[in-house]
Coordinates of C-alpha atoms in Angstrom, one line a residue:
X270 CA 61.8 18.2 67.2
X271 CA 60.1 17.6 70.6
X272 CA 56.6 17.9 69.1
X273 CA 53.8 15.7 67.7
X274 CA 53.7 15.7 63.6
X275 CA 50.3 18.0 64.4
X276 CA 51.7 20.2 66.3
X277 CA 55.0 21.0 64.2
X278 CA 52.1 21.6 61.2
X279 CA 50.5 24.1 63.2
X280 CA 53.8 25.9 64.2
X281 CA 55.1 26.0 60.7
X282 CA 51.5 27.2 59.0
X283 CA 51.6 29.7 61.8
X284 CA 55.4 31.1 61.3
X285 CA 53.9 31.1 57.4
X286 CA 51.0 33.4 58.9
X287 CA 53.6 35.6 60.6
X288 CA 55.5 36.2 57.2
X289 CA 52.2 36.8 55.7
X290 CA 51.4 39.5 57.8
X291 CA 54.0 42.0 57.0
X292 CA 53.3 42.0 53.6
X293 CA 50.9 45.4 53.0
X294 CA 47.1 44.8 51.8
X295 CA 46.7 41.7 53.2
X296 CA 44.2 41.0 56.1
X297 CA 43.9 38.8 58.8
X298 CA 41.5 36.8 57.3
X299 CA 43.2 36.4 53.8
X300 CA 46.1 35.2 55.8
X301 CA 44.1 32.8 58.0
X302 CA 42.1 31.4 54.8
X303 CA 45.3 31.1 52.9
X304 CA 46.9 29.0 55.6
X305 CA 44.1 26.5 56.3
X306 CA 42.1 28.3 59.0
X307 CA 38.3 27.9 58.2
X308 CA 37.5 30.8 60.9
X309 CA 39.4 34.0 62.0
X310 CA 38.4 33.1 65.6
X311 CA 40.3 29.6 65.2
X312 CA 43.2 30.8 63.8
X313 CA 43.4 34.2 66.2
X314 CA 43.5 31.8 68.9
X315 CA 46.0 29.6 67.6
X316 CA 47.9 32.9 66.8
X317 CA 47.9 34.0 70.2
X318 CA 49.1 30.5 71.6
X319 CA 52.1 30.8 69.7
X320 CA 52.9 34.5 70.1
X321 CA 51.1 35.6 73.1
X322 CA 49.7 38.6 70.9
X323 CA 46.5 38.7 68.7
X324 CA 47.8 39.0 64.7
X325 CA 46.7 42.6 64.5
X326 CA 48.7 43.3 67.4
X327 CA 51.6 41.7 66.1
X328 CA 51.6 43.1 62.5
X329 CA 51.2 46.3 64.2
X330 CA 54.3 45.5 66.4
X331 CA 56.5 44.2 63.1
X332 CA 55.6 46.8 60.8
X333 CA 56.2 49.8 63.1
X334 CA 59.9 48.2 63.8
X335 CA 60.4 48.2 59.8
X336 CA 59.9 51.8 59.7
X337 CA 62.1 52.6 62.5

């Protein structure tokens, strides 16, 4: 995979996070509790390491496209 066993856990609880998102009523820190994150802040900027947006700014993005 190209990546340390730490850094392929991060990645997938992160993609997990992503899914997590889209799904209505739940907030960013539900989703960052439920994944392992013990702070918003921690898990915001992990978040925006992977996707280069914040995790409001990307559910806003996502669910937007749905209703298109």
């Amino acid at each position: 995979t190209g990546m340390t066993w730490r850094q392929y856990l991060l990645q997938s609880r992160l993609l997990r996070a992503m899914a997590l998102l889209t799904e209505p009523g739940r907030t960013v820190i539900d989703v960052a509790t439920e994944i392992g994150f013990d702070s918003v802040s921690a898990f915001t900027r992990a978040f925006v390491r992977l996707t280069s947006e914040t995790p409001t700014a990307y559910r806003r993005r996502v669910t937007s496209q749905q209703g298109d």
